Tab-separated table of C-alpha atoms in Angstrom:
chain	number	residue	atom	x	y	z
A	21	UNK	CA	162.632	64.655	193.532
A	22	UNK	CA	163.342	65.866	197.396
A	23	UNK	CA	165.455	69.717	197.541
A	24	UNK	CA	168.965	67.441	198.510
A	25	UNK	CA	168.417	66.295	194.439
A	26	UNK	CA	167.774	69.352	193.410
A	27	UNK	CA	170.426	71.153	195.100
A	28	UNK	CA	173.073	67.837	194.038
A	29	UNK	CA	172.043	69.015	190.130
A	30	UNK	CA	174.248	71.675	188.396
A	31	UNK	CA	172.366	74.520	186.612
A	32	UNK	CA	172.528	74.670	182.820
A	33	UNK	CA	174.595	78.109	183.653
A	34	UNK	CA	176.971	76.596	185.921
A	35	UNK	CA	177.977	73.683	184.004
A	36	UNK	CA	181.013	75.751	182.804
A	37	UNK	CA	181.704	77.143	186.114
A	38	UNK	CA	181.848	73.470	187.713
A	39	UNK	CA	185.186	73.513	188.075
A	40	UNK	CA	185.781	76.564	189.166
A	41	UNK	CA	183.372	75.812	191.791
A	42	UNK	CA	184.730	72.251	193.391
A	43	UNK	CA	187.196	73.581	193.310
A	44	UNK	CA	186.242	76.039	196.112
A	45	UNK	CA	183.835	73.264	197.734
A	46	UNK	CA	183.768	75.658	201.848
A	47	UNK	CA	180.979	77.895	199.669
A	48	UNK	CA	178.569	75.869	198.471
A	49	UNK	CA	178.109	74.378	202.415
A	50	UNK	CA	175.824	77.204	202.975
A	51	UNK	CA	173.050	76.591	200.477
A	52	UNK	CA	172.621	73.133	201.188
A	53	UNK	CA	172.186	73.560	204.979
A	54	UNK	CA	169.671	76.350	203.924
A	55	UNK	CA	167.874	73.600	201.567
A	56	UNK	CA	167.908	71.171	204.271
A	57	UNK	CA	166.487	72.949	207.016
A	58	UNK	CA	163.949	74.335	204.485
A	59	UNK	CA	163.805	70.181	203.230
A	60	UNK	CA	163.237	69.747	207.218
A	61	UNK	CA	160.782	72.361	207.513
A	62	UNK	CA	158.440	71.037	204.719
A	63	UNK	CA	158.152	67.395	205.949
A	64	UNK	CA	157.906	68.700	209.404
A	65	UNK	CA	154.933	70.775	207.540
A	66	UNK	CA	153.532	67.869	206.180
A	67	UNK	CA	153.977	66.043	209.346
A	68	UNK	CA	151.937	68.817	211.073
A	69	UNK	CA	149.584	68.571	208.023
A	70	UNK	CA	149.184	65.051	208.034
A	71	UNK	CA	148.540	65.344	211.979
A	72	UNK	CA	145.960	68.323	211.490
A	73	UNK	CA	144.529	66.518	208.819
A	74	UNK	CA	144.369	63.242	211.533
A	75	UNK	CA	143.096	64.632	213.971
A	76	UNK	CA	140.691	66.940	211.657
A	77	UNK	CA	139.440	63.393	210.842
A	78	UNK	CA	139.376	62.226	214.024
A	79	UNK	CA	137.162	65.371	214.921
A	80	UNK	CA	134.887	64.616	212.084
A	81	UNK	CA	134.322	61.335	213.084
A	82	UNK	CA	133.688	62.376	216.649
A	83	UNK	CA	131.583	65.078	215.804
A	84	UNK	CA	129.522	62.022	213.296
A	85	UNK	CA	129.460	59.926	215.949
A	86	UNK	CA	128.385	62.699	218.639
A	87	UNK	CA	126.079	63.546	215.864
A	88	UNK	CA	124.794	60.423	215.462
A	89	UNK	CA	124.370	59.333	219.024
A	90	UNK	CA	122.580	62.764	219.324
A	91	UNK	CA	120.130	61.913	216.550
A	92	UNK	CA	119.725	58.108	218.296
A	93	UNK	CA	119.179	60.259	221.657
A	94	UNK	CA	116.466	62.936	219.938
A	95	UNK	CA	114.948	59.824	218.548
A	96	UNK	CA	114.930	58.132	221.705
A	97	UNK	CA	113.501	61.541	223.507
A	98	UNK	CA	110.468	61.641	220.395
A	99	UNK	CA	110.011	58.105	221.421
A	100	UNK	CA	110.233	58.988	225.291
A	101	UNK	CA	108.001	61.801	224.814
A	102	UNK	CA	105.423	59.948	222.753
A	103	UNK	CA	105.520	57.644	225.479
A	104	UNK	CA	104.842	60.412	227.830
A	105	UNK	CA	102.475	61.585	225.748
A	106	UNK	CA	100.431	58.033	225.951
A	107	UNK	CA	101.341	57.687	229.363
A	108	UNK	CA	99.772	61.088	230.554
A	109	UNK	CA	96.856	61.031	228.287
A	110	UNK	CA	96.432	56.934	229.925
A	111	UNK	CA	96.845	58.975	233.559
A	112	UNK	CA	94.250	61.493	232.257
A	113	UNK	CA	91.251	58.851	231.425
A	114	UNK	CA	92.335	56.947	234.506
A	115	UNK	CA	92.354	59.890	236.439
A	116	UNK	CA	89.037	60.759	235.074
A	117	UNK	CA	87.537	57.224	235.559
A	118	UNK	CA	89.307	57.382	239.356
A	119	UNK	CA	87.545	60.818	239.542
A	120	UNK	CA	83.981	59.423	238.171
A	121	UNK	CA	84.348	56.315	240.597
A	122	UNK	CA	84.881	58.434	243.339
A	123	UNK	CA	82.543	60.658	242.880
A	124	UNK	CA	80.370	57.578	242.878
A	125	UNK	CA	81.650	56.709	245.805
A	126	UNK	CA	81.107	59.843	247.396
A	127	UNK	CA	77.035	59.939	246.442
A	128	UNK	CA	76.770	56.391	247.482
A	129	UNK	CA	78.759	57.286	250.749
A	130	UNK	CA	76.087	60.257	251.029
A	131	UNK	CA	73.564	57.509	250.258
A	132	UNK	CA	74.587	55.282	252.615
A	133	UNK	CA	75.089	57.602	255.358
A	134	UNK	CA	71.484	59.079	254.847
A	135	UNK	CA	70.402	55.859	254.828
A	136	UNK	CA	72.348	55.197	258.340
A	137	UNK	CA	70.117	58.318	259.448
A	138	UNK	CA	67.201	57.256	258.077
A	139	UNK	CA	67.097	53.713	259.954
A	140	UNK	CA	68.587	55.627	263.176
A	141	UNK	CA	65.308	57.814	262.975
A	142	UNK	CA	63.108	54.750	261.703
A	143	UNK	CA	64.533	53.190	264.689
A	144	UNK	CA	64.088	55.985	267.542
A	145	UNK	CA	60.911	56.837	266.057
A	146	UNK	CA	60.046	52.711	266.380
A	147	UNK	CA	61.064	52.622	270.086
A	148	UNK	CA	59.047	56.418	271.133
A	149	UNK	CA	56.065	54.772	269.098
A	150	UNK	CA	56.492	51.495	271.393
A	151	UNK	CA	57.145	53.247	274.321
A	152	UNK	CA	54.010	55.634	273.765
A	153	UNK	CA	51.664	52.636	273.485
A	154	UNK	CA	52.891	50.701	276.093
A	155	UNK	CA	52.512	53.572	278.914
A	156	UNK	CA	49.155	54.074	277.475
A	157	UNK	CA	48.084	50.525	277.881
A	158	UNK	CA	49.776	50.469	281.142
A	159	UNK	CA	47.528	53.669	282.185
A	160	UNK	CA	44.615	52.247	281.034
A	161	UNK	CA	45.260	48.994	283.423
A	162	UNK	CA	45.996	50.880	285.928
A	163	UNK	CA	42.723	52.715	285.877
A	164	UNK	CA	40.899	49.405	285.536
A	165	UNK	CA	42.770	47.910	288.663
A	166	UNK	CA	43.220	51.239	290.733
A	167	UNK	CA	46.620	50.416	291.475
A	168	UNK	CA	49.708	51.530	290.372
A	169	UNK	CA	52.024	48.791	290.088
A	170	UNK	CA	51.701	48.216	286.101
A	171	UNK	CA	52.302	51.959	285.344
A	172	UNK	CA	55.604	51.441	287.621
A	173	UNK	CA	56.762	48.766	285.483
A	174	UNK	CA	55.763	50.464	282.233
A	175	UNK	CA	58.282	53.245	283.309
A	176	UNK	CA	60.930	51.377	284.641
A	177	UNK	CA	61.142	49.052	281.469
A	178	UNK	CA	60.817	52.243	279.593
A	179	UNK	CA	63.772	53.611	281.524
A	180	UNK	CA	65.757	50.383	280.852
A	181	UNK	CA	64.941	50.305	276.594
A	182	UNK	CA	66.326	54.673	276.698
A	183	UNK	CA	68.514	53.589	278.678
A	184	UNK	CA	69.835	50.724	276.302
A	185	UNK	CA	68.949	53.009	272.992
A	186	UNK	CA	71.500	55.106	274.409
A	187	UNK	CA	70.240	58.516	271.990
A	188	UNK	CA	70.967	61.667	273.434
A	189	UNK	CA	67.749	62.903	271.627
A	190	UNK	CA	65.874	60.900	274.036
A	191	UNK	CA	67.540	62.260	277.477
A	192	UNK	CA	64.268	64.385	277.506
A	193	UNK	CA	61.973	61.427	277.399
A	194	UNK	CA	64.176	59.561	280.124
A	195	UNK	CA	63.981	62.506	282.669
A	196	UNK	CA	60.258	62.972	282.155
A	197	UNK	CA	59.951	59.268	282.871
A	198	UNK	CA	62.209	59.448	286.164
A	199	UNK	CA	60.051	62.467	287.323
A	200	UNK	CA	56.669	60.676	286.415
A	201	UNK	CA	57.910	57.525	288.727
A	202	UNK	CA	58.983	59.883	291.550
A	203	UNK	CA	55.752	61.242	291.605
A	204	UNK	CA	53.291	58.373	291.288
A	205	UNK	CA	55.820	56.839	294.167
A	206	UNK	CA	55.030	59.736	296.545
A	207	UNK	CA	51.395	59.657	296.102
A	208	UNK	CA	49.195	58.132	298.196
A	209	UNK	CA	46.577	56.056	296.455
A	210	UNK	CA	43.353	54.928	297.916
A	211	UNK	CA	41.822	51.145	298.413
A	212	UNK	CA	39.020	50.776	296.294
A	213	UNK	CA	37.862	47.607	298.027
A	214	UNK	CA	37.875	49.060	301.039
A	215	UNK	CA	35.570	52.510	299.706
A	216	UNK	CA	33.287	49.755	298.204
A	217	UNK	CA	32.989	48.484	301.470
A	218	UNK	CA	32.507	51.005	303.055
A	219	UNK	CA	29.089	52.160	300.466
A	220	UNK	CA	27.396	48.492	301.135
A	221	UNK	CA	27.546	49.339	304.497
A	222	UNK	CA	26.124	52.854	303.983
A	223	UNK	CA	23.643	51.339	301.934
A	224	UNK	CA	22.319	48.700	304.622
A	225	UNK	CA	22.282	51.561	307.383
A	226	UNK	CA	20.248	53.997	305.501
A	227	UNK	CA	17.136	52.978	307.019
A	228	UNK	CA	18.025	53.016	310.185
A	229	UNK	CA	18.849	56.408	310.471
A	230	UNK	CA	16.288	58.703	312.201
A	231	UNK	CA	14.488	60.605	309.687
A	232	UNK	CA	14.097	64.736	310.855
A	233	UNK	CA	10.438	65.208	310.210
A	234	UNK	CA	9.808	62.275	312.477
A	235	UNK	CA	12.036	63.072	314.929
A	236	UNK	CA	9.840	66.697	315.192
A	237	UNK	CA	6.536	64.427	315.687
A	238	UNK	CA	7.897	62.152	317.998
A	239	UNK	CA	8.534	65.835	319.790
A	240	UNK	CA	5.620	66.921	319.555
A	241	UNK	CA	4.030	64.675	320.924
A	242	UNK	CA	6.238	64.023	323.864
A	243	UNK	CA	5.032	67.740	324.239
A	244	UNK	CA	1.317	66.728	324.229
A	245	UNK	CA	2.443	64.155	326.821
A	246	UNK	CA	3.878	66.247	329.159
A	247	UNK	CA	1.368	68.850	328.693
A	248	UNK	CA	-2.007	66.754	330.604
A	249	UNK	CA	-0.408	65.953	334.134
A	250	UNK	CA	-3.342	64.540	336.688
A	251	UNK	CA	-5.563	67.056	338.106
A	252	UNK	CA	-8.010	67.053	340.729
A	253	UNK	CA	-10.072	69.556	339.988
A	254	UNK	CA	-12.838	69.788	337.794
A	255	UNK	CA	-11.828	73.107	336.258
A	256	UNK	CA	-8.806	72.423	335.823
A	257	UNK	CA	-9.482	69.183	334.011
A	258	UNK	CA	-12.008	71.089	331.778
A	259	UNK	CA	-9.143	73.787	331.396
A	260	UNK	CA	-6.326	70.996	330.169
A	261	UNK	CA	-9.022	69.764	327.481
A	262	UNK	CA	-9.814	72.921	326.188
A	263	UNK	CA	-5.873	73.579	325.839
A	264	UNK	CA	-5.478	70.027	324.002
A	265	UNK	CA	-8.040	70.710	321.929
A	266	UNK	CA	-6.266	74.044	321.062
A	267	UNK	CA	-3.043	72.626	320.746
A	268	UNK	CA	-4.235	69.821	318.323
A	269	UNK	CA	-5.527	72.909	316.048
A	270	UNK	CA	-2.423	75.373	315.937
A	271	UNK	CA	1.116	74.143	317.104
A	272	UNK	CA	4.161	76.582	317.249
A	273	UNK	CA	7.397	74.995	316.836
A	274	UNK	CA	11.228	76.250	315.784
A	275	UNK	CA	12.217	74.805	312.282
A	276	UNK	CA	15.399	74.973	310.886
A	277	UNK	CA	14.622	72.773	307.608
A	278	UNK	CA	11.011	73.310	306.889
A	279	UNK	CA	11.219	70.997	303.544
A	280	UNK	CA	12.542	68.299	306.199
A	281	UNK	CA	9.331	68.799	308.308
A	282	UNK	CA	7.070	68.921	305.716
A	283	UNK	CA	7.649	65.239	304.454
A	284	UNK	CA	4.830	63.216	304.145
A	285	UNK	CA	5.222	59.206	305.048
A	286	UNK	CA	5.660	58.133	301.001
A	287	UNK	CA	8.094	60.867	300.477
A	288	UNK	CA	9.932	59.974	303.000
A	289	UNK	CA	10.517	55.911	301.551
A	290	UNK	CA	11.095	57.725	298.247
A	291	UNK	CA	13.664	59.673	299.970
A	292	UNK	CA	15.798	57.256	301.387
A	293	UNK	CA	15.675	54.629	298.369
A	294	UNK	CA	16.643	58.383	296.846
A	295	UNK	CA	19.752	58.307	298.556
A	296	UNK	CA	20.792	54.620	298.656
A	297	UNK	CA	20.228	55.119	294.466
A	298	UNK	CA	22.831	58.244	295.269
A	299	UNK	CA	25.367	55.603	297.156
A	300	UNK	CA	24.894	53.148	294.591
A	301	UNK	CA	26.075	55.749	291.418
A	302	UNK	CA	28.808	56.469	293.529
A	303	UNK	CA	29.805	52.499	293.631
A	304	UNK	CA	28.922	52.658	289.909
A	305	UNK	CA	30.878	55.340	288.893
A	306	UNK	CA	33.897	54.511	291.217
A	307	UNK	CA	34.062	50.617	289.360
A	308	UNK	CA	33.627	52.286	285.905
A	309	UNK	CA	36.414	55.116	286.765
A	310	UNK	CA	33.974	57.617	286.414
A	311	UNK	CA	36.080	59.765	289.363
A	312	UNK	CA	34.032	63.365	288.823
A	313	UNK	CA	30.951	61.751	289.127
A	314	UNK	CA	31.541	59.744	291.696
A	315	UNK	CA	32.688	62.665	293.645
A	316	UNK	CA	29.322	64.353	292.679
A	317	UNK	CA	26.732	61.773	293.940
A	318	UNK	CA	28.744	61.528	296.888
A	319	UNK	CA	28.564	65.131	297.488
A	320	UNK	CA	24.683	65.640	296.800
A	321	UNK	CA	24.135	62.296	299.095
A	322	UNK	CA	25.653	64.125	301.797
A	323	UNK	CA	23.821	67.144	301.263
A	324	UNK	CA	20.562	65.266	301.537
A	325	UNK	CA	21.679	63.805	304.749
A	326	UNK	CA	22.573	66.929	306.397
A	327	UNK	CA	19.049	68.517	304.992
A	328	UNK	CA	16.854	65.497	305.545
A	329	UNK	CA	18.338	63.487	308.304
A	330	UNK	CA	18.488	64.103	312.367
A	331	UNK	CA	22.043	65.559	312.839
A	332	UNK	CA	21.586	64.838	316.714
A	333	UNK	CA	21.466	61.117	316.348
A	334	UNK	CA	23.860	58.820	316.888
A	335	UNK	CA	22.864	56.569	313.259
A	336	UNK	CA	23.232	59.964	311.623
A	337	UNK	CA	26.301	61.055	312.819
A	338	UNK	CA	28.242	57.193	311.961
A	339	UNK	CA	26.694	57.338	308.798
A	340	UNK	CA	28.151	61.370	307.811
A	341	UNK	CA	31.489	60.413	309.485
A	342	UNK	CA	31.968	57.210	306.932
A	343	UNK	CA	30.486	59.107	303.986
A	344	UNK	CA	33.017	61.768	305.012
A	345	UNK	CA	35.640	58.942	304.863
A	346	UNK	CA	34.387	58.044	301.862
A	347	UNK	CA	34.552	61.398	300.252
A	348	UNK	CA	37.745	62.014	301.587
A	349	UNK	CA	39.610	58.471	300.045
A	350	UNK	CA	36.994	59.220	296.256
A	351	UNK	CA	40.282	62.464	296.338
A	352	UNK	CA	42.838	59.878	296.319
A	353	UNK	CA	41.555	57.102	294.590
A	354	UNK	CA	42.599	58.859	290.690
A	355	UNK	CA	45.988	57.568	289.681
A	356	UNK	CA	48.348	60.453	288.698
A	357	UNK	CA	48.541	60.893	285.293
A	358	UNK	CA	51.858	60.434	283.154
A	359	UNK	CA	50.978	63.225	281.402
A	360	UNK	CA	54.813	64.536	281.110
A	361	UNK	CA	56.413	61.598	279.690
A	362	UNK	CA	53.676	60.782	276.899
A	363	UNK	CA	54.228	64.681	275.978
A	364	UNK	CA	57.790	64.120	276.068
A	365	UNK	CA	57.697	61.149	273.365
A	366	UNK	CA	55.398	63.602	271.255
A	367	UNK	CA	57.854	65.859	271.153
A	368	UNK	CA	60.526	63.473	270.084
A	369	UNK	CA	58.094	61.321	267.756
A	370	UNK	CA	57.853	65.033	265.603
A	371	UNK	CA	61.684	65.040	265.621
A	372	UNK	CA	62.424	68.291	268.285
C-alpha cells in the first residue's frame, strides 16, 4: 500500500465527518500534495538507495577484482622473485665458476708467459753459448794459421746472428764485437813464412861468420908479421930474435870481451851449433805459438852474437841486421786477442 492509498482511506474518526468534508473538497488538496512529495521523496530515496547500493556493489566487485588481480600479481611477484632468487643464486655459481676459470686462466697466462721467458732466455743463452765457442775455435785457428781471416769471419757472422736475434740485452756483446774487428783490422800482423825464412837462412850463415877470438889471433899475428922487417945487420937481426922470442912469451893486447878471447877451438864449434840450437827453438816455438819463448831464444841468440862474434865484419853485421828483423816481426806476429767480446758474452751468459 503506496501513501496515495493511504491518504484515499477515511479514518475510523472521520467516517462521520465524510460528508462534512466533500463537501468542502479545496482543504483536503493540501495533505495530499504533502503525501506526494513525501511519496516522491521516498522512491527518489530508494532510487538513491538502490543506486548507492549499485554502485556499493559495483565497488565491491572492483575492489574483489582489484583484490584479486593484486593477489594474482603478489603471486606472480613470489613467483618472479623465486625466479630471481634461482636466477641470482645460478649467476652466483656461474660467476664463481667464471671467477675459478679465470683465475685459471690467469696462472696459466702467468705460466705461459714465464714459459715465453724461459725459452727467450734458453734461447739467448743458446746463441751467447754458440757464439762463445765459435770465436774460441776461430781464435784457436787463427793461432794455428797466424792469420786473421777466420777470427774476421767469426765476428762478422757473430755480428749478423745479434744482429738477427735482435735482443737489446745483447747490444753489449754486439759493440764489443764491432770494437774487437776494428782493432784486429788496424793491426799489422806479421808473415810467418817469411820469419821462417828468414831463421834457415840464419841458420846456414852461422858458420860463416868470423868468430872474435880468432879474429884477435889472426891480429896477432899480423903483429908478429909486421914486427921482423929485413935487416942487415947482425945485431940487429940478433936484436929482432930476442924480441920474438919475448913476444911469443908475454903479449899485451886491448880486450873488450875477455870470455870471447879466451875460447878454445872445441868451444868455439860448441858455440856456434849453441846458437843455431838457439835459432832453431825460435823456429820451434814460433810453429808451436809459443810467442814468449820465441821472443826469448831470439833475444839470448843475439846476445851471444854481440858477445861472441866480430861486430866489425861484414857476415856479422848481415846476420844481427836480419836477426834484428826477425826480432822485430816475432812483436807482431801474436794475433790480438778478442778478449772483450768473449767477456762480453760472460757477462750476458750470467744474465747482467
Amino acid at each position: 500500500m503506496n501513501a496515495a492509498e493511504l491518504s484515499s482511506e477515511p479514518l475510523p474518526g472521520q467516517a462521520a465527518a465524510g460528508p462534512a468534508l466533500q463537501a468542502r473538497p479545496p482543504a483536503t488538496t493540501a495533505p495530499r500534495v504533502l503525501v506526494l512529495f513525501l511519496a516522491l521523496l521516498v522512491v527518489l530515496a530508494l532510487a538513491a538507495v538502490g543506486l548507492l547500493w549499485q554502485k556499493v556493489g559495483g565497488m565491491q566487485e572492483n575492489l574483489a577484482r582489484q583484490s584479486a588481480d593484486t593477489q594474482a600479481r603478489a603471486m606472480e611477484a613470489r613467483a618472479a622473485a623465486r625466479e630471481a632468487q634461482d636466477l641470482a643464486r645460478e649467476t652466483a655459481a656461474r660467476q664463481a665458476v667464471t671467477d675459478t676459470k679465470l683465475g685459471e686462466a690467469t696462472l696459466q697466462r702467468g705460466q705461459i708467459d714465464e714459459l715465453l721467458a724461459s725459452l727467450s732466455r734458453s734461447r739467448d743463452e743458446t746463441l751467447v753459448v754458440d757464439l762463445e765457442s765459435s770465436l774460441r775455435l776461430a781464435q784457436q785457428q787463427a793461432q794455428l794459421t797466424l792469420t786473421a781471416e777466420p777470427l774476421l769471419a767469426a765476428l762478422r757472422t757473430a755480428d749478423q746472428r745479434l744482429e738477427r736475434a735482435a735482443q737489446p740485452r745483447l747490444e753489449p756483446v754486439r759493440r764489443a764485437v764491432a770494437r774487437d774487428t776494428e782493432a784486429i783490422r788496424s793491426t799489422q800482423i806479421a808473415d810467418t813464412q817469411t820469419i821462417l825464412e828468414k831463421l834457415d837462412d840464419l841458420v846456414r850463415q852461422i858458420d860463416d861468420v868470423p868468430m872474435l877470438n880468432a879474429v884477435l889471433a889472426a891480429n896477432l899475428a899480423k903483429g908478429q908479421v909486421e914486427a921482423e922487417p929485413p935487416s942487415e945487420q947482425w945485431w940487429l937481426r940478433i936484436w929482432q930474435l930476442v924480441r920474438t922470442e919475448a913476444a911469443r912469451l908475454m903479449r899485451v893486447s886491448r880486450i873488450d870481451q875477455p870470455e870471447a878471447a879466451l875460447l878454445a877451438p872445441d868451444q868455439t864449434y860448441f858455440l856456434r851449433e849453441n846458437l843455431k840450437l838457439r835459432l832453431l827453438n825460435v823456429r820451434m816455438g814460433l810453429l808451436a805459438r809459443q810467442f814468449p819463448s820465441a821472443r826469448a831464444d831470439a833475444a839470448a841468440a843475439a846476445f851471444m852474437l854481440h858477445r861472441y862474434f866480430d861486430p866489425a865484419a861484414r857476415r856479422t853485421q848481415q846476420f844481427a841486421n836480419t836477426l834484428s828483423e826477425v826480432q822485430a816481426q816475432l812483436k807482431a806476429v801474436e794475433l790480438p786477442r778478442i778478449d772483450e767480446t768473449l767477456s762480453a758474452l760472460a757477462t750476458a751468459a750470467a744474465g747482467r
